[in-house]
Coordinates of C-alpha atoms in Angstrom, one line a residue:
X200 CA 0.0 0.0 0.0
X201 CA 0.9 3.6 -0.9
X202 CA 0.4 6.8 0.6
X203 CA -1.0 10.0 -1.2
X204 CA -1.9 13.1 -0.9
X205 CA -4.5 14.9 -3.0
X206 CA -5.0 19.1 -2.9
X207 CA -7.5 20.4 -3.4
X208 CA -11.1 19.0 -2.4
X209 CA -12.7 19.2 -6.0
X210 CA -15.0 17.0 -7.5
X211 CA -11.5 15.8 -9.2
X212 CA -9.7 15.6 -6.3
X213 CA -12.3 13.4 -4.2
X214 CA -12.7 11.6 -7.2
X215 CA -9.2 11.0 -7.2
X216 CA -9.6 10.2 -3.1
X217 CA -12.1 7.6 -4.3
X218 CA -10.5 5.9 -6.3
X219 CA -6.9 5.8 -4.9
X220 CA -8.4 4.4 -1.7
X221 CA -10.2 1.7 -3.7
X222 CA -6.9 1.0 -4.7
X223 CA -6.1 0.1 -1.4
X224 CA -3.6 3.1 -1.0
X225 CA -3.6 5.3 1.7
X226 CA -4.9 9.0 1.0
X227 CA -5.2 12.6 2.7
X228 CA -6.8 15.3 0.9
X229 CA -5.8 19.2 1.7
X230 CA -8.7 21.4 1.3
X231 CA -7.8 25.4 2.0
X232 CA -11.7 26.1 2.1
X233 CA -14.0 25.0 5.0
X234 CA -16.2 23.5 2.6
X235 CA -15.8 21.4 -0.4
X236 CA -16.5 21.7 -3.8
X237 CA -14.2 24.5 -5.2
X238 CA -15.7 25.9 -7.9
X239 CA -18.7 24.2 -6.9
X240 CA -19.3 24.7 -3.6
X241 CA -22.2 26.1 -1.9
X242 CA -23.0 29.3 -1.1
X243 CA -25.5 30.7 1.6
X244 CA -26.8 34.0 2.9
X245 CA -29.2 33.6 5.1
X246 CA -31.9 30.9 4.8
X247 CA -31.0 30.9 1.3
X248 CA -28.7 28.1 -0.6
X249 CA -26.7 28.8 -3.9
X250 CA -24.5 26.8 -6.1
X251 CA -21.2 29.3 -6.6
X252 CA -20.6 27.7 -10.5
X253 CA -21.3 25.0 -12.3
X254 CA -25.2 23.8 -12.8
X255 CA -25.4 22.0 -15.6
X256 CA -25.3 18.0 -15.0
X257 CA -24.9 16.1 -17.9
X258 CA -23.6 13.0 -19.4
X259 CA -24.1 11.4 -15.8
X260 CA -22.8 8.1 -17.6
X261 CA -19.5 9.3 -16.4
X262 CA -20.7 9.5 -13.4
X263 CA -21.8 5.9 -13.5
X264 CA -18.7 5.0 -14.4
X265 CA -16.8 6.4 -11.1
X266 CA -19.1 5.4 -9.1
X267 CA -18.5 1.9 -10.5
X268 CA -15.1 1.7 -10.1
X269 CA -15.4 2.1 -6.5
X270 CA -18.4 0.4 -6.1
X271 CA -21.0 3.3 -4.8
X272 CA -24.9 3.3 -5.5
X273 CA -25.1 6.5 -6.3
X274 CA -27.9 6.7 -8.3
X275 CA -29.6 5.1 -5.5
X276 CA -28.2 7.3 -2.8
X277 CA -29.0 10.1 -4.8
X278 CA -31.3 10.1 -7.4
X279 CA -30.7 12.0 -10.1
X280 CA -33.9 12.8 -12.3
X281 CA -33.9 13.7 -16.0
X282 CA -35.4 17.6 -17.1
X283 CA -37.8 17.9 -19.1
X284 CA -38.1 20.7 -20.7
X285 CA -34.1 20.7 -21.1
X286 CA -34.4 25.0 -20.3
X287 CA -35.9 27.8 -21.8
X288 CA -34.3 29.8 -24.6
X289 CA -35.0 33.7 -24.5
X290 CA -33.7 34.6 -27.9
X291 CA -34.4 38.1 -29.4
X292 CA -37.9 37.7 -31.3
X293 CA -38.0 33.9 -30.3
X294 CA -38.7 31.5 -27.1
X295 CA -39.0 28.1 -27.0
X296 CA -38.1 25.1 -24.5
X297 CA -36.6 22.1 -26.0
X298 CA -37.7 19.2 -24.6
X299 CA -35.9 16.8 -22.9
X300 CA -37.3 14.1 -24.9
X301 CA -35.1 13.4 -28.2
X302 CA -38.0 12.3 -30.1
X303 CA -40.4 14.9 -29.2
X304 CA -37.5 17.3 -29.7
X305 CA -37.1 16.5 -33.5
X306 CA -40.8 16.6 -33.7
X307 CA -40.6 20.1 -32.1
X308 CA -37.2 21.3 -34.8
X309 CA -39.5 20.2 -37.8
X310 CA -43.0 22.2 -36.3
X311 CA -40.5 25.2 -35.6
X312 CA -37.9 25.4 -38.1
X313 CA -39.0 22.8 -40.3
X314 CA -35.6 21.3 -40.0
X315 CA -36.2 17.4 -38.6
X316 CA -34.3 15.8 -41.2
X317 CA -31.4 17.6 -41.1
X318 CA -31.4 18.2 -37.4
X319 CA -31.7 14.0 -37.5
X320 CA -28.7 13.7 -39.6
X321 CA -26.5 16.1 -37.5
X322 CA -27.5 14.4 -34.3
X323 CA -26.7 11.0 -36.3
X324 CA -23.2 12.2 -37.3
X325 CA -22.4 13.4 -33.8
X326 CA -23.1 10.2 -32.0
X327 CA -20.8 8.8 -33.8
X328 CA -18.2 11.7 -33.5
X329 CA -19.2 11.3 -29.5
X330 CA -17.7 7.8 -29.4
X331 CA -14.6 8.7 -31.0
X332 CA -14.3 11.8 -29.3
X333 CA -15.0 10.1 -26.2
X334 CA -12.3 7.1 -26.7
X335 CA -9.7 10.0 -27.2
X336 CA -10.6 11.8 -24.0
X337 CA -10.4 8.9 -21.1
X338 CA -6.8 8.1 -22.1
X339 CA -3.8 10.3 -21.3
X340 CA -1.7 12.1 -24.3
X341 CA 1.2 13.0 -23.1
X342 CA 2.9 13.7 -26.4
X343 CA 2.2 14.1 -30.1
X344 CA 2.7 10.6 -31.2
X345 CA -0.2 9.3 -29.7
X346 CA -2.1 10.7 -32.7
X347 CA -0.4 7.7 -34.0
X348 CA -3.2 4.7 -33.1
X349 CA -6.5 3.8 -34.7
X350 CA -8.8 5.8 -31.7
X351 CA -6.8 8.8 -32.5
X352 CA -7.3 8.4 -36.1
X353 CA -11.0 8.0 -36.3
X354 CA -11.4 11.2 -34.0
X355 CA -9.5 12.7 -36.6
X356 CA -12.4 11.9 -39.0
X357 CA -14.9 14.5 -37.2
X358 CA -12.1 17.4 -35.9
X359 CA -11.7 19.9 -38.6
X360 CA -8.5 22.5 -38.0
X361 CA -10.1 25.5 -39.3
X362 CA -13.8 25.5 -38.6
X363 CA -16.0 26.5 -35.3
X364 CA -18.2 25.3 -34.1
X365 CA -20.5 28.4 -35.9
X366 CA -19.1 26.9 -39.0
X367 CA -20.1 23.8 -38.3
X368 CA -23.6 25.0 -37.5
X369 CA -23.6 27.2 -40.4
X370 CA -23.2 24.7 -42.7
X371 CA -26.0 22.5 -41.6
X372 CA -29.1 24.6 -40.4
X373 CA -30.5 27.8 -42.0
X374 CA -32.6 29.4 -39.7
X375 CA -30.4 31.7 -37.0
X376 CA -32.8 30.3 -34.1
X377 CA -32.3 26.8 -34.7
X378 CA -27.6 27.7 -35.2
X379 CA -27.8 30.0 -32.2
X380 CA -30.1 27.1 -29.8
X381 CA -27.6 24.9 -30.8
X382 CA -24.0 27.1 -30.4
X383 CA -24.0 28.7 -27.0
X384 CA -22.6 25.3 -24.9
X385 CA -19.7 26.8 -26.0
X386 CA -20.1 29.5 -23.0
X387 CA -19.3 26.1 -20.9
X388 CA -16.1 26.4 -22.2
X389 CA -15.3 29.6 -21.5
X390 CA -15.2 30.6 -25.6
X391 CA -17.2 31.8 -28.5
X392 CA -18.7 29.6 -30.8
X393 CA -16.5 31.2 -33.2
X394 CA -13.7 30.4 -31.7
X395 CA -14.3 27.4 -30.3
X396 CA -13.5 24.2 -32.1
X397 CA -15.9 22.3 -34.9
X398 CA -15.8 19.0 -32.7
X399 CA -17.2 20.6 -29.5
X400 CA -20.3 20.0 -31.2
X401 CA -20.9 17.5 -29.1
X402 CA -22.0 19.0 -26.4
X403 CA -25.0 19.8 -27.8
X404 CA -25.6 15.9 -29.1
X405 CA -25.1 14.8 -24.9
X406 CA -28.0 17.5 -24.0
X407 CA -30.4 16.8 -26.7
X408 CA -30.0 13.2 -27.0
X409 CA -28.5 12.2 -23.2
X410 CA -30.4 14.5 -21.4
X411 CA -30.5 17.4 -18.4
X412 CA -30.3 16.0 -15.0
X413 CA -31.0 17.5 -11.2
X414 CA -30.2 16.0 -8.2
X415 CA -32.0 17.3 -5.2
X416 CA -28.9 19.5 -3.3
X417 CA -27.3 20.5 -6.8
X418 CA -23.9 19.2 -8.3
X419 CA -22.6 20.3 -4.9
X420 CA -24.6 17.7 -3.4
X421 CA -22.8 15.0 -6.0
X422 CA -19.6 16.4 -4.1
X423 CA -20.4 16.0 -0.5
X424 CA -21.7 12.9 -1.1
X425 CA -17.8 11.8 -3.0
X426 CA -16.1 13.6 0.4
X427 CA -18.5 11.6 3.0
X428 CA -18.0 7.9 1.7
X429 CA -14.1 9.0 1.3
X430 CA -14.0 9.8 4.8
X431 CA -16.2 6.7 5.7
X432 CA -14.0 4.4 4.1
X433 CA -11.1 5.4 6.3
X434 CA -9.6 9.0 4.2
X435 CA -8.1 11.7 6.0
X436 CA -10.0 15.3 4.7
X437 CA -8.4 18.2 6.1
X438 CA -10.1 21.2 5.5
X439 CA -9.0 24.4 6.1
X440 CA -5.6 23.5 5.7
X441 CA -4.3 25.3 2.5
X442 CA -1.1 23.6 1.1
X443 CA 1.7 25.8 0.8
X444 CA 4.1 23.7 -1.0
X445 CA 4.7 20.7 -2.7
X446 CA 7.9 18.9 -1.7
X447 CA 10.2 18.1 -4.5
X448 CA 13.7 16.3 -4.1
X449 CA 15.5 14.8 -7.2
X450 CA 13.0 15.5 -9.6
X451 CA 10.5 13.3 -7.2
X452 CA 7.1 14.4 -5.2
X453 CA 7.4 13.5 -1.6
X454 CA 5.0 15.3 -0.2
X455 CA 3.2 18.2 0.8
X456 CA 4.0 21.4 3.1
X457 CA 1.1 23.4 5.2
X458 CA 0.9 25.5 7.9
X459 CA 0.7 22.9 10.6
X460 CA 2.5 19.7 9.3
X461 CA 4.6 18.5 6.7
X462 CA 3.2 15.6 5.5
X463 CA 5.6 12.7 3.5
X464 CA 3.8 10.1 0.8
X465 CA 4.4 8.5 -2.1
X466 CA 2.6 10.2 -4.7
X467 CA 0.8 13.7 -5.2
X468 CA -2.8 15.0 -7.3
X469 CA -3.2 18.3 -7.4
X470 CA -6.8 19.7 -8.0
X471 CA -6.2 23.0 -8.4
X472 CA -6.0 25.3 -11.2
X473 CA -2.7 25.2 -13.3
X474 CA -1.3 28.7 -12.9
X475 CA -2.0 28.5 -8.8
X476 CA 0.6 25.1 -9.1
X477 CA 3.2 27.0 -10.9
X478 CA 3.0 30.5 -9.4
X479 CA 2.6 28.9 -5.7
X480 CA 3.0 25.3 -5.2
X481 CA 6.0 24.0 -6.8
X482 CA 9.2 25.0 -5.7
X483 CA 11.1 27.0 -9.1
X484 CA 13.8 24.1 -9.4
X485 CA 11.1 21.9 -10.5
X486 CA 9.6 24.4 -13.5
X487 CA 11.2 23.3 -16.6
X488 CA 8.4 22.3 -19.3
X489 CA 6.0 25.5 -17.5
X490 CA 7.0 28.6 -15.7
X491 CA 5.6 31.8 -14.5
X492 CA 6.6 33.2 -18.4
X493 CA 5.5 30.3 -19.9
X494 CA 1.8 30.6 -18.8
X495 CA 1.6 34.3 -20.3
X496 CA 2.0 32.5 -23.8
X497 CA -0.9 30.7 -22.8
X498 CA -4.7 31.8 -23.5
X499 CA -7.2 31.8 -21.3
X500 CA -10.6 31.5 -21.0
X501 CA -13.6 34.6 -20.1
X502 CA -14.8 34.8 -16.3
X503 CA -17.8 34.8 -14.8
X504 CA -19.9 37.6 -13.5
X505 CA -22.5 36.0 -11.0
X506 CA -25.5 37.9 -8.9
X507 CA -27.1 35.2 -6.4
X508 CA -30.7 36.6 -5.4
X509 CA -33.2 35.3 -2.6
X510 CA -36.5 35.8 -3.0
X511 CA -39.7 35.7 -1.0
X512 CA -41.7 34.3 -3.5
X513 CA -41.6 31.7 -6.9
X514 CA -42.3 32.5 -10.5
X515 CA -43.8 29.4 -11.5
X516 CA -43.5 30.3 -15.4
X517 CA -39.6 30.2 -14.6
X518 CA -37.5 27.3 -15.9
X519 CA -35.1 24.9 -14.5
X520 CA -32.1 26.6 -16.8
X521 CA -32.9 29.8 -19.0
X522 CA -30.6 31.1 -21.2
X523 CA -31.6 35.2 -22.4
X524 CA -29.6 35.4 -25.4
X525 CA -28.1 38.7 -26.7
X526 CA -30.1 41.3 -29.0
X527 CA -26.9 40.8 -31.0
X528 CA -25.7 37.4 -30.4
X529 CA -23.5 37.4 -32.8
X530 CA -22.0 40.6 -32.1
X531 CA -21.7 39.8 -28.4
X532 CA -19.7 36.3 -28.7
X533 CA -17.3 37.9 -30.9
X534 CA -16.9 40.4 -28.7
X535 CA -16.0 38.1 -26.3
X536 CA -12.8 36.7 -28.4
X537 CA -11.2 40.1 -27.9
X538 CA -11.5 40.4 -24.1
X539 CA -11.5 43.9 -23.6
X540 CA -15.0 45.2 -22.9
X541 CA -17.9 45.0 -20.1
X542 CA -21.1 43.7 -22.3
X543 CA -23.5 46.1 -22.5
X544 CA -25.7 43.6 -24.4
X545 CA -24.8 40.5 -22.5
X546 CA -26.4 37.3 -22.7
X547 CA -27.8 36.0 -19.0
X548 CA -27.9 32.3 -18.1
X549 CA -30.5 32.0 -15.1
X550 CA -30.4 29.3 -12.6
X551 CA -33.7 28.9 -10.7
X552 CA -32.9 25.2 -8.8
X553 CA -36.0 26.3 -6.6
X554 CA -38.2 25.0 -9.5
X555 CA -37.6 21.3 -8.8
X556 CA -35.3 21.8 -5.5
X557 CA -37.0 22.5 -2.4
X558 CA -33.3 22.6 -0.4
X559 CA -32.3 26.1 -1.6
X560 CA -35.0 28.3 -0.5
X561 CA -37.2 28.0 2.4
X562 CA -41.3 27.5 1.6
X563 CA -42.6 29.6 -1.2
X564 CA -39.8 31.3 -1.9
X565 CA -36.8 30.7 -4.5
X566 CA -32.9 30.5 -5.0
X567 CA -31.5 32.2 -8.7
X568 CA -28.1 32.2 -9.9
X569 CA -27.2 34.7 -12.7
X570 CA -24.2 34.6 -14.6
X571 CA -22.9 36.7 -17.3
X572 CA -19.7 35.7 -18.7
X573 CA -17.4 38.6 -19.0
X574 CA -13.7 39.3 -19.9
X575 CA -11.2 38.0 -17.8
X576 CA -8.6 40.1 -15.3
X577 CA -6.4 40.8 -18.0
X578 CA -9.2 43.4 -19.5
X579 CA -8.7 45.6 -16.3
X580 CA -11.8 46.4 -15.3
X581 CA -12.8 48.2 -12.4
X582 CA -15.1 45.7 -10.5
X583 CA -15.3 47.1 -7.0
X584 CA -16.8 50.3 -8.6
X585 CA -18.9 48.5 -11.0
X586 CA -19.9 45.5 -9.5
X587 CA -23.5 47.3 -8.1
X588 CA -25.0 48.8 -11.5
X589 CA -23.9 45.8 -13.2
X590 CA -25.7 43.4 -11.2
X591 CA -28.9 45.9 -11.8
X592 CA -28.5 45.9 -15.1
X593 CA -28.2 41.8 -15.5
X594 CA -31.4 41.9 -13.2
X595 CA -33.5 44.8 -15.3
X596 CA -33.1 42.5 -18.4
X597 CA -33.6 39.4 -16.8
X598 CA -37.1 41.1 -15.3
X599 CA -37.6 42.9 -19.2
X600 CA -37.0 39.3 -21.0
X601 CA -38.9 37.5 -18.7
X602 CA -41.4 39.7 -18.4
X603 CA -41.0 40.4 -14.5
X604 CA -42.0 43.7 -13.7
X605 CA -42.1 43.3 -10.2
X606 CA -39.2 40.7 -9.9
X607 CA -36.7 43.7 -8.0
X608 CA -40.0 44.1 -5.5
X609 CA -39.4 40.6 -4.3
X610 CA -35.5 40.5 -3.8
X611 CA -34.3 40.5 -0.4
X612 CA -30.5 38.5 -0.7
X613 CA -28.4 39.2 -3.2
X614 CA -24.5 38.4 -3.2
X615 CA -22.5 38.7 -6.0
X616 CA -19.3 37.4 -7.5
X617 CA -16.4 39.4 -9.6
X618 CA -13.6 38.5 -11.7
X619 CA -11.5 39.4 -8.7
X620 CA -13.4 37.3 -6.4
X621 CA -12.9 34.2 -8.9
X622 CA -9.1 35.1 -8.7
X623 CA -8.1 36.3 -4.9
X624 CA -10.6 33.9 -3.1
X625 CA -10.9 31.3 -5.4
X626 CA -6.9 31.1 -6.2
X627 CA -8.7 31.1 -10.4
X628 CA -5.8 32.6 -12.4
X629 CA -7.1 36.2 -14.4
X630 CA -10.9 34.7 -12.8
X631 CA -10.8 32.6 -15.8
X632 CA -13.3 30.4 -14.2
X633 CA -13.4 28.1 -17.3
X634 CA -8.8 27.9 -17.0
X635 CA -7.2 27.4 -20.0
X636 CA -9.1 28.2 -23.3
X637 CA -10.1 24.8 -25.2
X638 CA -8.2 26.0 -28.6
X639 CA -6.1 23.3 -30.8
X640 CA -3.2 24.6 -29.7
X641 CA -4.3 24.4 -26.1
X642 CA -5.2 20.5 -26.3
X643 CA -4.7 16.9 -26.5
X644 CA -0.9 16.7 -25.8
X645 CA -0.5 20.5 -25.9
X646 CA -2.6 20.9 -22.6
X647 CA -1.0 20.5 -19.5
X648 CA 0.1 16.4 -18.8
X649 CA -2.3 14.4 -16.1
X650 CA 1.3 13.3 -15.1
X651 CA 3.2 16.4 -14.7
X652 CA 6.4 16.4 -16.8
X653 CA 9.2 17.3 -14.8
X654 CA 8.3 15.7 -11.6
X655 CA 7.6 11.7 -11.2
X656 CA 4.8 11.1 -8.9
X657 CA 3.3 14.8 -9.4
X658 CA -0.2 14.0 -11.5
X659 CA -3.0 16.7 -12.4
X660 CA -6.4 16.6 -12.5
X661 CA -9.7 19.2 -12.7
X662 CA -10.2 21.4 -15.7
X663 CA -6.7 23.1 -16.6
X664 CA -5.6 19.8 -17.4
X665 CA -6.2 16.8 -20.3
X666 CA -9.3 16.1 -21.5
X667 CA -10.6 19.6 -20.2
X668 CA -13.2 21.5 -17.7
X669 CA -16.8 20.3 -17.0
X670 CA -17.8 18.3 -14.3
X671 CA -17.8 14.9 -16.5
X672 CA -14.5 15.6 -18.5
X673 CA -12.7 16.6 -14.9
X674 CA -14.1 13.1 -13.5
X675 CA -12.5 12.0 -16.7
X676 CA -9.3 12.9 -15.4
X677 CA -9.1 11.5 -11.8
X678 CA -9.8 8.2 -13.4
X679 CA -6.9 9.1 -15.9
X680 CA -4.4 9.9 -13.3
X681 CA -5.8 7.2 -11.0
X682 CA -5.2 4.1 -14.3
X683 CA -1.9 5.7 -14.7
X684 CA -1.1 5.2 -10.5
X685 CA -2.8 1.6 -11.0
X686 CA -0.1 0.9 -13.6
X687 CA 2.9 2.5 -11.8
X688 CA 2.1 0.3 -8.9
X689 CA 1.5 -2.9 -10.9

């Protein structure tokens, strides 16, 4: 039996826990936050409960999987139920709720856009670009000749090098309702549709044809439930115990350094984002392939602006998931490729959990998230003086586009989170919430290795690293780093 430690109490991280201990290894996890989750964890103010990021669950086979491996019920223990309608979609002169029913959903493409066949088609092509996506994505790439095997060759069949996803779209479907309904899971990358590669596609095939899931408690509730069977099966969680150092002698992890203990073991997985391990954790002599300089070559993704509201009552007509698109859509995801300016036409994803969720909000009243993605740190803006009139404006056309005159009247929390916030309490580099942009050039082998390169026994897992960021692809990665263990300690 081994002993590791894993920072960072992430839903890669405890993932990690999981299945290292299943193992049989021995495993302490480092949390600096007195919670966990991350980027996931709950908020509260008040009586009032709020997820701090990600809301979407999808492709919950992953899921499955993990909990496989390491032999929890989950779905039992939990009970994840399916959405139907998948969300609302608030586009300029058009609003309709695709269901989350694949057959009715075609039905509804050819009674709105009269587009069923070729909507049919795409969602054909795309399961089959799914699985060979999908075979490329839960193995580790460490370098460039690993495009040199059959999986990697048939994903090569659906990835084209100079379109977007908007090209993709563009090609297939006419109307601009139907492209844009089908183009803006690229905001769960962080990117534009335009900028964003033609494969990503897929995202759109796992909600339309997979499904929209809830479990009562949120995806923070999937989390908790990872940390309390880790700590029933024996781990060690430590929370607010913020590593300050990773110990590195001959090119080897040993260990980890905090503020009370140093702690020895065998192996290291670090949950964190990929800037906050060079520019804090790792000691210098151990920066070859990455340093501070490097990273400034690298691109990153938008941030998140976020307004959390209580209120003391529930708008029945309000979905799940709403997504209240831009006048200019268009206009407005370019804008975001350049990274420089404060929407004043943004497009508003709304959260309201209360709908189906009766742990967020007490009795008759309701728990929204609204995020806005915005540029990153590196635009400069002034959010301390701006934070207030942009949250109003996000809620006035939230109340316009919903048509909620009264919804300010019935507001009586509301929190918000910058940029900065992402950055100085969240340790996000820039408040690049979705890490490293998920160009070509930032990919595959070019991303940052779930074995780090210059240190043996250092492995990385959670969204800055291969395959990516999103709850699924970051589970992806614990059970990457956690084969590759498996076969060091064969």
């Amino acid at each position: 039996m081994a002993k590791y430690v894993v920072v960072g109490a992430g839903p890669g991280g405890l993932a990690s826990a999981l299945l290292l201990q299943h193992q049989g290894h021995e495993v302490i996890v480092y949390e600096k936050d007195p919670v966990v989750g991350g980027r996931s964890k709950v908020l509260k103010d008040g009586p009032y409960r709020f997820s701090a990021g990600p809301s979407f669950l999808m492709y919950i086979e992953m899921l499955d999987l993990l909990f496989e491996r390491v032999q929890l019920p989950w779905r039992k223990d939990l009970k994840p139920f399916r959405l139907d309608p998948l969300y609302e979609l608030k586009l300029p002169k058009f609003s309709w709720k695709p269901s989350g029913n694949p057959e009715t959903l075609s039905q509804q493409i050819e009674t709105l856009f009269q587009s069923k066949k070729a909507y049919d088609a795409f969602m054909k092509r795309e399961a089959k670009a799914f699985d060979a996506v999908q075979s490329v994505m839960l193995k580790p790439f460490p370098s460039r000749w690993h495009f040199m095997n059959t999986r990697v060759l048939n994903f090569g069949r659906y990835v084209s090098l100079k379109k977007s996803v908007a090209d993709k779209l563009n090609q297939h479907f006419k109307d601009p309702n139907l492209r844009h309904s089908m183009t803006f899971q690229a905001k769960y990358l962080g990117m534009s549709p335009q900028e964003t590669p033609d494969f990503f596609t897929v995202l759109t095939y796992l909600e339309h044809q997979r499904g929209l899931y809830h479990v009562e408690g949120g995806i923070e509730k999937i989390i908790r439930y990872m940390a309390q069977q880790f700590k029933l099966r024996g781990g060690t969680l430590h929370l607010n115990t913020p590593v300050q150092q990773i110990l590195v002698s001959q090119a080897q992890a040993q260990g980890v350094k905090t503020a009370q203990s140093v702690t020895r073991a065998d192996g290291v997985i670090v949950n964190a984002d990929f800037p906050e391990l060079i520019h804090r954790l790792l000691p210098e002599r151990a920066q070859k392939t990455y340093t501070k300089e490097t990273l400034k070559e690298k691109q990153f993704s938008v941030s998140a602006f976020m307004v959390y509201l209580g209120l003391n009552t529930q708008f029945a007509e309000v979905e799940h998931h709403t997504m209240i698109f831009s006048d200019d859509y268009d206009a407005y995801t370019q804008g975001l490729i350049d990274n420089a300016e404060l929407p004043k036409d943004p497009t508003v994803y709304l959260y309201n959990p209360s709908k189906h969720d009766v742990t967020y909000a007490p009795k008759g009243h309701s728990s929204w998230m609204l995020l806005a993605p915005v540029p990153n740190n590196l635009a400069g803006i002034p959010w301390e003086k701006l934070k207030q009139t942009y949250a109003e404006t996000l809620i006035r056309r939230v109340a316009r586009k919903m048509n909620l005159p009264n919804l300010s009247k019935h507001i009586v929390s509301k929190t918000m989170l910058t940029p900065n916030d992402w950055q100085n309490d969240y340790r996000v580099h820039l408040g690049s919430v979705f890490s490293l942009k998920h160009q070509f050039d930032q990919l595959l082998h070019k991303r940052p290795h779930n074995h780090y390169d210059d240190v043996d026994g250092l492995y990385l897992v959670g969204g800055s690293t291969h395959p990516g960021s999103g709850l699924s692809t970051i589970v992806q990665s614990a059970m990457i780093a956690s084969d590759m263990i498996a076969k060091k300690n064969a």
